[in-house]
Amino acid sequence: MSLKTLSEARVLVVGAGLMGAGIAQVAAQAGHVVRLYDTRAGAAEAAKAKLAQTLEGLVAKGKLTLEAVQATLARITPADAPSGDIDLVVEAIVENLEVKRALFAELEALLPPEAVIATNTSSISVTALARGMKAPERLVGMHFFNPVPLMKLVEVVSGLGTAPEVAQAVFDLAARWGKTPVHARSTPGFIVNRIARPYYAETLMLLQDRAATPELIDACLRAAGFRMGPCELMDLIGHDTNFAVTNSVFAANFFDRRFTPSLVQQELVDAGFLGRKSGRGFYRYPDGAPALPIMAIASPRAARLVVHGRGALAERFAASVPEAVRELDSDWVGLATDGRQLRLTDGRRAADFGPGAAVFDLPLAPGGDIAYAGDAATAAWLTRLGLTPRAVADLPGLVVARTIAMLVNEAADAVQQGVCNEAGADAAMKLGVNYPAGPFEWLAYWGADAVATLLNRLDQHYRGERYRVSPYLK
Ligand code: NAI
């Protein structure tokens, strides 16, 4: 297949729904002539009219010029049927394998041989979609995120038959459209939907174990830098949708128990408590999460204070308690006070250290809510260290540490299996789901040994496949 660059491609967007309309906008704003086609009569015209309204609103706000908007709109033409004078099709129709395959067969009969077909599928295998095509090498995934004009990430997904030059041409085009493209291999969930699973799964495990409330877990992960906590995020996505994605990743991995869905979420779906859209999920809407209590905590006293360990966290603690002495060569990080120990979690529980010991969660940000397992004195010392203590059950890895470790582990497996590279995983998670850092940035900060140790301890505690350590980390 000979492929010219797609920089001046005549574009056909098929499907004028939520995603297709956004894709047509982005392509037209980048200067492409765009046809917009939908089987639903009037859908393409309606999408264009709605886009005109949105863009004119941006003119009123001074964000776009009237000329630019008129030029963009002039490039988009609603079409009654697909036609052959096209270099790139972007398909954004219903998420159904058979319907998409039928469309590709229809398109192949019309299009010139060098035309590229890109699918915006979010969950169907690109390899499977290409089966039956005359030229499977021309099909590639171009997975945008919602809302398309705002979200920077595009996963460029190669199936088994996709020609590398086709994937590269779509990658280069996405970059020209102002996006950050990332190459991915067509495996279940691609990059983002796969690596993100533990963000939900670890919370659901904690809830199943009755270790903490949804509002506490949300507060701790927000304090770690996530824009939304997992419970409020699942409520926003909708439990039906989130549960369906988890189930599809689980099934597509031949029921690898690592991806086992949660009974907690199953029950919400069974009840119809789907989140915001049904007025109730973990929380009731419009109110959302109840505020956590502000605790009055007495100033702690100790005759002797020792800050244990090295690194950024130990330095921060030493600055908060300048009267403390340092024990730099300690094999743990935290604070010792008259016969008590406050240890940064390494996956062991407070109970594993005997009386007087407490564990606290990984503080990814300098202040804010932090989970701990310990007594009232532990809470007082954490407050003194500038944190807002939140009591949880004494489980390995508490809230943030186990979540981050599992996100790192899933990303490591994805790289091990050639789904993407490290930079791709980091970009995908930061741009596709707004994570405060990429999994490999966390890994660099925390260290592979510490992550693997924590995962091994989770594995000893729970047994099963969920916490098996990625060979990539070993
Ligand atoms: P939507 O339901 O808003 O739009 C789909 C449109 O396709 C509808 O207007 C429908 O009339 C039209 N359509 C259905 N069959 C057709 C056919 N055979 N030929 C032409 N038009 C047809 O759906 P949405 O959300 O825009 O999703 C479209 C695709 O994008 C799906 O594959 C979905 O998985 C994927 N996607 C969706 C995301 C989202 O957040 N909604 C994110 C990323 C990908």
Coordinates of C-alpha atoms and ligand atoms in Angstrom, one line a residue:
M1 CA 0.0 0.0 0.0
S2 CA 1.5 3.3 -1.0
L3 CA 0.7 6.0 1.5
K4 CA 1.1 9.7 1.1
T5 CA 1.1 11.9 4.2
L6 CA -2.3 12.6 5.6
S7 CA -1.5 16.3 6.2
E8 CA -3.8 17.5 3.5
A9 CA -6.2 14.5 3.7
R10 CA -9.8 14.9 2.7
V11 CA -11.6 13.6 5.7
L12 CA -14.8 11.7 6.1
V13 CA -16.1 11.4 9.7
V14 CA -18.7 8.6 10.0
G15 CA -21.0 9.0 13.0
A16 CA -22.1 12.5 14.0
G17 CA -22.7 11.7 17.7
L18 CA -20.8 13.0 20.7
M19 CA -17.4 11.9 19.4
G20 CA -17.8 12.3 15.7
A21 CA -18.9 15.9 16.0
G22 CA -15.8 16.7 18.1
I23 CA -13.5 14.9 15.6
A24 CA -15.0 16.8 12.7
Q25 CA -14.4 20.0 14.6
V26 CA -10.8 19.3 15.3
A27 CA -10.1 18.2 11.7
A28 CA -11.8 21.2 10.2
Q29 CA -10.0 23.6 12.6
A30 CA -6.7 22.0 11.5
G31 CA -7.6 23.0 7.9
H32 CA -9.0 19.7 6.5
V33 CA -12.0 19.5 4.2
V34 CA -14.4 17.3 6.2
R35 CA -17.6 15.4 5.3
L36 CA -19.7 14.3 8.1
Y37 CA -22.0 11.4 7.6
D38 CA -24.5 9.6 9.9
T39 CA -27.3 7.1 9.1
R40 CA -29.7 9.0 11.4
A41 CA -31.4 11.5 9.1
G42 CA -30.6 15.1 10.0
A43 CA -27.9 14.1 12.6
A44 CA -24.9 15.5 10.6
E45 CA -26.8 18.8 10.0
A46 CA -27.8 19.0 13.7
A47 CA -24.2 18.3 14.8
K48 CA -22.9 21.1 12.5
A49 CA -25.5 23.5 13.8
K50 CA -24.6 22.7 17.4
L51 CA -20.9 23.2 16.6
A52 CA -21.7 26.6 15.0
Q53 CA -23.5 27.6 18.2
T54 CA -20.5 26.5 20.4
L55 CA -17.9 28.2 18.2
E56 CA -19.9 31.5 18.0
G57 CA -20.1 31.4 21.8
L58 CA -16.3 31.3 21.8
V59 CA -16.2 34.3 19.4
A60 CA -18.4 36.2 21.9
K61 CA -15.9 35.3 24.6
G62 CA -13.1 36.6 22.5
K63 CA -11.4 33.1 22.3
L64 CA -11.8 32.7 18.5
T65 CA -12.1 35.1 15.6
L66 CA -15.3 35.2 13.5
E67 CA -13.2 34.6 10.4
A68 CA -11.6 31.5 11.9
V69 CA -15.0 30.2 12.9
Q70 CA -16.6 30.8 9.5
A71 CA -13.7 29.1 7.8
T72 CA -13.9 26.1 10.1
L73 CA -17.7 25.8 9.5
A74 CA -17.3 26.2 5.7
R75 CA -15.0 23.2 5.6
I76 CA -17.6 20.8 7.2
T77 CA -20.2 19.4 4.9
P78 CA -22.9 17.1 6.1
A79 CA -23.2 14.2 3.6
D80 CA -26.1 11.9 2.7
A81 CA -23.8 8.9 2.0
P82 CA -20.1 8.0 2.1
S83 CA -18.2 8.9 -1.1
G84 CA -15.0 7.8 -2.6
D85 CA -13.1 11.1 -2.9
I86 CA -11.6 10.7 0.6
D87 CA -8.1 10.1 2.0
L88 CA -9.0 9.4 5.6
V89 CA -12.1 8.1 7.2
V90 CA -12.5 8.4 11.0
E91 CA -15.2 6.1 12.2
A92 CA -17.2 7.0 15.3
I93 CA -20.4 5.0 15.0
V94 CA -22.1 2.7 17.5
E95 CA -19.7 0.4 19.5
N96 CA -20.6 -2.8 17.8
L97 CA -18.2 -5.2 16.0
E98 CA -20.6 -6.3 13.3
V99 CA -21.9 -2.9 12.5
K100 CA -18.4 -1.5 12.2
R101 CA -17.3 -4.4 10.0
A102 CA -20.2 -3.9 7.7
L103 CA -19.3 -0.2 7.4
F104 CA -15.7 -1.0 6.6
A105 CA -16.8 -3.4 3.8
E106 CA -19.0 -0.7 2.4
L107 CA -16.1 1.9 2.6
E108 CA -13.6 -0.4 1.0
A109 CA -15.8 -0.7 -2.1
L110 CA -15.8 3.1 -2.5
L111 CA -12.4 4.3 -1.3
P112 CA -9.1 4.5 -3.3
P113 CA -6.6 1.8 -2.2
E114 CA -4.3 4.2 -0.4
A115 CA -7.1 5.7 1.8
V116 CA -6.7 5.1 5.5
I117 CA -9.6 4.0 7.8
A118 CA -9.3 5.0 11.4
T119 CA -11.6 3.7 14.1
N120 CA -12.4 5.6 17.3
T121 CA -13.5 2.4 19.1
S122 CA -12.8 2.5 22.8
S123 CA -13.0 -1.2 23.5
I124 CA -13.2 -3.4 20.4
S125 CA -10.0 -5.1 19.1
V126 CA -8.6 -3.3 16.1
T127 CA -7.3 -6.7 15.0
A128 CA -10.8 -8.2 15.1
L129 CA -12.4 -5.2 13.3
A130 CA -9.9 -5.7 10.4
R131 CA -10.8 -9.3 9.9
G132 CA -12.6 -9.7 6.6
M133 CA -11.3 -6.4 5.1
K134 CA -9.6 -6.6 1.7
A135 CA -6.8 -4.5 3.0
P136 CA -6.6 -4.9 6.8
E137 CA -3.3 -3.0 6.8
R138 CA -5.2 0.3 6.2
L139 CA -7.2 0.0 9.4
V140 CA -5.8 1.7 12.6
G141 CA -7.3 2.8 15.9
M142 CA -7.5 6.6 16.5
H143 CA -8.9 6.7 20.0
F144 CA -9.9 10.2 21.0
F145 CA -11.1 11.1 24.5
N146 CA -14.2 13.0 25.5
P147 CA -14.5 16.0 25.0
V148 CA -12.5 15.7 21.8
P149 CA -11.6 19.4 21.3
L150 CA -10.2 19.6 24.9
M151 CA -8.6 16.3 25.6
K152 CA -5.0 16.1 24.2
L153 CA -4.5 12.3 24.1
V154 CA -5.0 10.2 21.1
E155 CA -4.2 6.5 21.4
V156 CA -3.0 5.3 17.9
V157 CA -3.8 1.6 18.1
S158 CA -2.2 -0.9 15.8
G159 CA -3.9 -4.3 15.2
L160 CA -2.0 -7.3 14.1
G161 CA -2.5 -6.4 10.4
T162 CA -2.1 -2.6 10.7
A163 CA 0.8 -1.3 8.4
P164 CA 3.4 0.5 10.5
E165 CA 3.4 3.4 8.0
V166 CA -0.4 3.8 8.4
A167 CA -0.1 4.0 12.2
Q168 CA 2.8 6.5 11.8
A169 CA 0.8 8.6 9.4
V170 CA -2.1 8.8 11.8
F171 CA 0.2 9.5 14.7
D172 CA 1.8 12.4 12.7
L173 CA -1.6 13.7 11.8
A174 CA -2.9 13.7 15.4
A175 CA 0.2 15.7 16.3
R176 CA -0.6 18.2 13.6
W177 CA -4.1 18.5 15.0
G178 CA -2.6 19.7 18.3
K179 CA -3.0 16.3 20.1
T180 CA -0.4 14.2 21.9
P181 CA -0.5 10.9 20.1
V182 CA 0.7 7.7 21.8
H183 CA 1.3 4.4 20.0
A184 CA -0.5 1.4 21.5
R185 CA -0.9 -2.2 20.5
S186 CA -4.5 -3.5 20.2
T187 CA -4.9 -5.3 23.6
P188 CA -7.9 -5.1 25.9
G189 CA -8.4 -1.6 27.2
F190 CA -5.5 -0.3 25.1
I191 CA -3.4 1.9 27.4
V192 CA -5.6 4.2 29.5
N193 CA -8.6 1.9 30.2
R194 CA -6.3 -0.9 31.1
I195 CA -3.8 0.9 33.4
A196 CA -6.6 2.8 35.1
R197 CA -8.4 -0.4 36.3
P198 CA -6.6 -0.5 39.7
Y199 CA -7.6 3.1 40.5
Y200 CA -11.2 1.7 40.8
A201 CA -10.3 -1.8 41.8
E202 CA -8.2 -1.0 44.9
T203 CA -11.0 1.3 46.2
L204 CA -13.6 -1.3 45.7
M205 CA -11.4 -3.9 47.5
L206 CA -11.1 -1.4 50.5
L207 CA -14.8 -0.9 50.5
Q208 CA -15.5 -4.6 50.3
D209 CA -13.2 -5.1 53.3
R210 CA -15.0 -2.2 55.1
A211 CA -11.6 -0.6 55.6
A212 CA -12.7 3.0 54.9
T213 CA -15.7 5.1 53.7
P214 CA -16.0 6.3 50.1
E215 CA -15.5 10.0 51.2
L216 CA -12.4 9.1 53.2
I217 CA -10.8 7.3 50.2
D218 CA -11.7 10.1 47.9
A219 CA -10.2 12.7 50.2
C220 CA -6.9 10.8 50.5
L221 CA -6.5 10.3 46.7
R222 CA -7.4 13.9 46.0
A223 CA -4.7 14.9 48.5
A224 CA -2.3 12.7 46.5
G225 CA -3.0 14.9 43.5
F226 CA -5.8 13.2 41.6
R227 CA -8.5 15.6 40.4
M228 CA -11.3 13.3 41.5
G229 CA -11.3 10.5 44.0
P230 CA -12.3 7.1 42.7
C231 CA -15.7 7.0 44.2
E232 CA -16.8 10.4 42.9
L233 CA -15.2 9.5 39.6
M234 CA -17.1 6.2 39.3
D235 CA -20.3 8.1 40.2
L236 CA -19.6 10.5 37.4
I237 CA -18.7 7.9 34.8
G238 CA -21.7 5.8 35.8
H239 CA -21.4 2.4 37.5
D240 CA -23.0 0.6 34.6
T241 CA -20.4 1.9 32.2
N242 CA -17.4 1.5 34.6
F243 CA -18.6 -2.0 35.5
A244 CA -19.0 -2.9 31.8
V245 CA -15.4 -1.8 31.0
T246 CA -14.0 -3.8 33.9
N247 CA -16.0 -6.8 32.8
S248 CA -14.8 -6.5 29.2
V249 CA -11.2 -6.2 30.3
F250 CA -11.7 -9.2 32.6
A251 CA -13.3 -11.3 29.9
A252 CA -10.8 -10.2 27.2
N253 CA -8.0 -11.4 29.4
F254 CA -9.5 -14.9 29.7
F255 CA -10.7 -14.1 33.2
D256 CA -7.3 -13.4 34.7
R257 CA -8.2 -12.9 38.3
R258 CA -6.1 -9.8 38.4
F259 CA -9.0 -8.0 36.7
T260 CA -11.8 -9.5 38.7
P261 CA -14.8 -7.1 38.9
S262 CA -16.2 -6.1 42.3
L263 CA -19.3 -7.3 44.1
V264 CA -19.6 -3.9 45.6
Q265 CA -20.0 -2.3 42.2
Q266 CA -22.2 -5.2 40.9
E267 CA -24.6 -4.4 43.8
L268 CA -24.7 -0.7 42.9
V269 CA -25.6 -1.6 39.3
D270 CA -28.2 -4.2 40.5
A271 CA -29.8 -1.5 42.6
G272 CA -29.8 1.0 39.8
F273 CA -27.6 3.3 41.9
L274 CA -25.6 4.3 38.8
G275 CA -24.1 7.5 40.1
R276 CA -24.9 11.1 39.2
K277 CA -27.1 10.3 36.3
S278 CA -29.5 8.3 38.6
G279 CA -29.3 10.6 41.6
R280 CA -27.5 8.1 43.7
G281 CA -24.3 6.0 43.6
F282 CA -21.8 6.0 46.4
Y283 CA -23.2 9.4 47.2
R284 CA -26.6 11.1 46.8
Y285 CA -26.9 13.9 44.3
P286 CA -26.9 16.9 43.9
D287 CA -25.1 17.0 47.2
G288 CA -22.3 14.6 46.5
A289 CA -19.7 13.5 49.0
P290 CA -20.3 14.5 52.6
A291 CA -17.5 16.6 54.2
L292 CA -15.1 14.8 56.4
P293 CA -15.1 15.9 60.1
I294 CA -12.5 18.4 61.2
M295 CA -10.9 16.8 64.2
A296 CA -9.6 18.7 67.2
I297 CA -6.3 17.2 68.0
A298 CA -4.1 18.0 71.1
S299 CA -0.5 18.9 70.6
P300 CA 1.6 15.8 71.1
R301 CA 4.6 15.7 73.4
A302 CA 7.6 13.5 73.6
A303 CA 10.8 13.5 75.6
R304 CA 12.8 12.2 72.6
L305 CA 12.0 12.4 68.9
V306 CA 13.9 10.7 66.1
V307 CA 13.3 11.1 62.3
H308 CA 14.2 7.8 60.7
G309 CA 15.5 7.3 57.1
R310 CA 16.6 9.4 54.2
G311 CA 14.9 11.0 51.2
A312 CA 12.5 13.8 50.6
L313 CA 9.9 12.7 53.1
A314 CA 12.4 12.3 55.9
E315 CA 13.7 15.8 55.1
R316 CA 10.2 17.2 55.3
F317 CA 9.6 15.5 58.6
A318 CA 12.8 16.8 60.0
A319 CA 11.9 20.3 59.0
S320 CA 8.5 20.0 60.7
V321 CA 10.0 18.7 64.0
P322 CA 13.3 20.5 64.3
E323 CA 13.9 19.2 67.8
A324 CA 14.1 15.7 66.5
V325 CA 17.4 13.9 66.1
R326 CA 18.1 12.0 62.8
E327 CA 18.7 8.3 62.3
L328 CA 19.8 8.4 58.7
D329 CA 20.8 4.8 58.4
S330 CA 17.5 3.4 59.6
D331 CA 15.8 0.8 57.3
W332 CA 12.5 2.6 57.6
V333 CA 11.1 6.1 57.1
G334 CA 9.1 7.9 59.8
L335 CA 9.1 9.2 63.3
A336 CA 9.9 7.5 66.6
T337 CA 8.7 9.0 69.8
D338 CA 9.1 7.6 73.4
G339 CA 8.6 3.9 72.6
R340 CA 6.3 4.5 69.6
Q341 CA 6.9 4.2 65.9
L342 CA 5.1 6.0 63.1
R343 CA 6.2 4.2 59.9
L344 CA 5.7 5.0 56.3
T345 CA 3.8 2.0 54.9
D346 CA 5.9 -0.6 53.2
G347 CA 3.0 -3.0 52.9
R348 CA 3.3 -4.4 56.5
R349 CA 0.5 -3.7 58.8
A350 CA 0.8 -1.8 62.1
A351 CA 0.0 -5.0 63.9
D352 CA 3.0 -6.7 62.3
F353 CA 5.3 -4.4 64.3
G354 CA 3.7 -5.0 67.7
P355 CA 2.4 -2.6 70.3
G356 CA 3.2 1.1 69.9
A357 CA 3.6 0.9 66.2
A358 CA 1.5 2.8 63.6
V359 CA 1.7 3.0 59.8
F360 CA 0.8 5.9 57.6
D361 CA 0.2 6.2 53.9
L362 CA 2.5 7.5 51.1
P363 CA 2.2 11.3 51.2
L364 CA 2.6 12.3 47.6
A365 CA 1.9 15.9 48.3
P366 CA 3.3 18.0 51.2
G367 CA 0.0 18.3 53.1
G368 CA -3.6 17.1 53.1
D369 CA -5.5 14.0 54.1
I370 CA -3.5 11.0 54.9
A371 CA -4.6 7.5 55.8
Y372 CA -3.1 5.8 58.9
A373 CA -3.6 2.8 61.1
G374 CA -2.9 3.6 64.7
D375 CA -4.2 5.4 67.8
A376 CA -5.1 9.0 68.7
A377 CA -1.4 9.8 69.4
T378 CA -0.5 8.8 65.8
A379 CA -3.1 11.2 64.6
A380 CA -1.6 14.0 66.8
W381 CA 1.9 13.4 65.4
L382 CA 0.7 13.3 61.8
T383 CA -1.0 16.6 62.4
R384 CA 2.3 18.0 63.8
L385 CA 3.9 16.8 60.5
G386 CA 1.5 19.0 58.6
L387 CA -0.9 16.2 57.5
T388 CA -4.6 15.7 58.1
P389 CA -4.9 12.2 59.6
R390 CA -7.7 9.9 58.5
A391 CA -8.1 6.6 60.4
V392 CA -8.5 3.4 58.2
A393 CA -8.4 -0.3 58.9
D394 CA -4.9 -1.8 59.4
L395 CA -4.5 -3.3 55.9
P396 CA -1.4 -3.5 53.7
G397 CA -0.6 -0.4 51.7
L398 CA -3.5 1.6 53.2
V399 CA -5.1 3.7 50.5
V400 CA -2.7 5.7 48.3
A401 CA 0.3 3.4 48.5
R402 CA -1.5 0.3 47.3
T403 CA -3.3 2.3 44.6
I404 CA -0.2 3.8 43.2
A405 CA 1.7 0.5 43.4
M406 CA -1.0 -1.2 41.4
L407 CA -1.1 1.5 38.8
V408 CA 2.6 1.2 38.4
N409 CA 2.4 -2.6 38.2
E410 CA -0.3 -2.5 35.5
A411 CA 1.7 0.0 33.5
A412 CA 4.8 -2.2 33.9
D413 CA 2.9 -5.2 32.5
A414 CA 1.7 -3.1 29.6
V415 CA 5.2 -2.2 28.7
Q416 CA 6.5 -5.7 29.3
Q417 CA 3.9 -6.9 26.9
G418 CA 4.7 -4.3 24.2
V419 CA 1.4 -2.5 24.5
C420 CA 3.2 0.9 24.8
N421 CA 6.5 2.3 26.0
E422 CA 7.1 4.0 29.4
A423 CA 6.8 7.5 28.0
G424 CA 3.6 6.5 26.2
A425 CA 2.1 5.1 29.4
D426 CA 3.0 8.3 31.3
A427 CA 1.6 10.6 28.6
A428 CA -1.5 8.5 28.3
M429 CA -2.4 8.6 31.9
K430 CA -1.7 12.2 32.4
L431 CA -3.5 13.4 29.3
G432 CA -6.3 10.7 29.0
V433 CA -7.4 10.7 32.6
N434 CA -5.6 13.7 34.1
Y435 CA -3.4 11.7 36.6
P436 CA -1.1 14.1 38.5
A437 CA 1.9 12.0 37.3
G438 CA 2.6 9.1 35.1
P439 CA 3.1 5.6 36.5
F440 CA 6.8 5.6 35.5
E441 CA 7.3 8.9 37.2
W442 CA 5.9 7.4 40.4
L443 CA 8.2 4.4 39.9
A444 CA 11.2 6.7 39.6
Y445 CA 10.2 8.6 42.8
W446 CA 9.4 5.5 44.8
G447 CA 11.8 2.8 43.5
A448 CA 11.1 -0.6 41.9
D449 CA 12.1 -2.5 45.1
A450 CA 9.7 -0.5 47.3
V451 CA 6.9 -1.0 44.8
A452 CA 7.6 -4.8 44.4
T453 CA 7.9 -5.2 48.2
L454 CA 4.6 -3.6 48.8
L455 CA 2.9 -5.7 46.1
N456 CA 4.4 -8.9 47.5
R457 CA 2.9 -8.0 50.9
L458 CA -0.5 -7.3 49.5
D459 CA -0.2 -10.7 47.7
Q460 CA 0.7 -12.4 50.9
H461 CA -2.3 -10.8 52.6
Y462 CA -4.9 -11.5 50.0
R463 CA -3.5 -14.4 47.9
G464 CA -4.8 -14.8 44.4
E465 CA -3.5 -13.2 41.2
R466 CA -4.4 -9.6 41.6
Y467 CA -1.2 -8.5 43.3
R468 CA 1.3 -10.6 41.3
V469 CA 4.4 -8.5 40.6
S470 CA 5.0 -7.6 36.9
P471 CA 8.2 -9.3 35.5
Y472 CA 9.1 -5.8 34.3
L473 CA 9.6 -4.6 37.9
K474 CA 11.7 -7.6 38.8
Ligands
NAI1 P1 -23.0 8.4 19.9 O1 -24.1 7.5 20.2 O2 -23.1 9.8 20.5 O3 -22.9 8.6 18.3 C1 -22.9 7.5 17.4 C2 -23.5 8.0 16.1 O4 -23.2 7.0 15.1 C3 -25.0 8.2 16.2 O5 -25.3 9.5 15.7 C4 -25.5 7.1 15.2 O6 -26.7 7.6 14.6 C5 -24.4 6.9 14.3 N1 -24.4 5.7 13.6 C6 -24.6 4.4 14.1 N2 -24.4 3.5 13.2 C7 -24.0 4.1 12.1 C8 -23.6 3.6 10.8 N3 -23.6 2.4 10.5 N4 -23.2 4.6 9.9 C9 -23.2 5.9 10.2 N5 -23.6 6.4 11.4 C10 -24.0 5.5 12.3 O7 -21.7 7.7 20.3 P2 -20.3 8.3 20.7 O8 -20.2 8.4 22.2 O9 -20.0 9.4 19.9 O10 -19.3 7.0 20.4 C11 -19.0 6.7 19.1 C12 -17.8 5.8 19.1 O11 -16.7 6.4 19.8 C13 -18.0 4.4 19.8 O12 -17.2 3.5 19.1 C14 -17.4 4.7 21.2 O13 -17.0 3.5 21.8 C15 -16.3 5.6 20.8 N6 -15.8 6.4 22.0 C16 -16.7 7.0 22.8 C17 -16.2 7.8 23.8 C18 -17.2 8.5 24.8 O14 -16.7 9.0 25.8 N7 -18.5 8.6 24.5 C19 -14.8 8.0 24.1 C20 -13.9 7.4 23.1 C21 -14.4 6.6 22.1

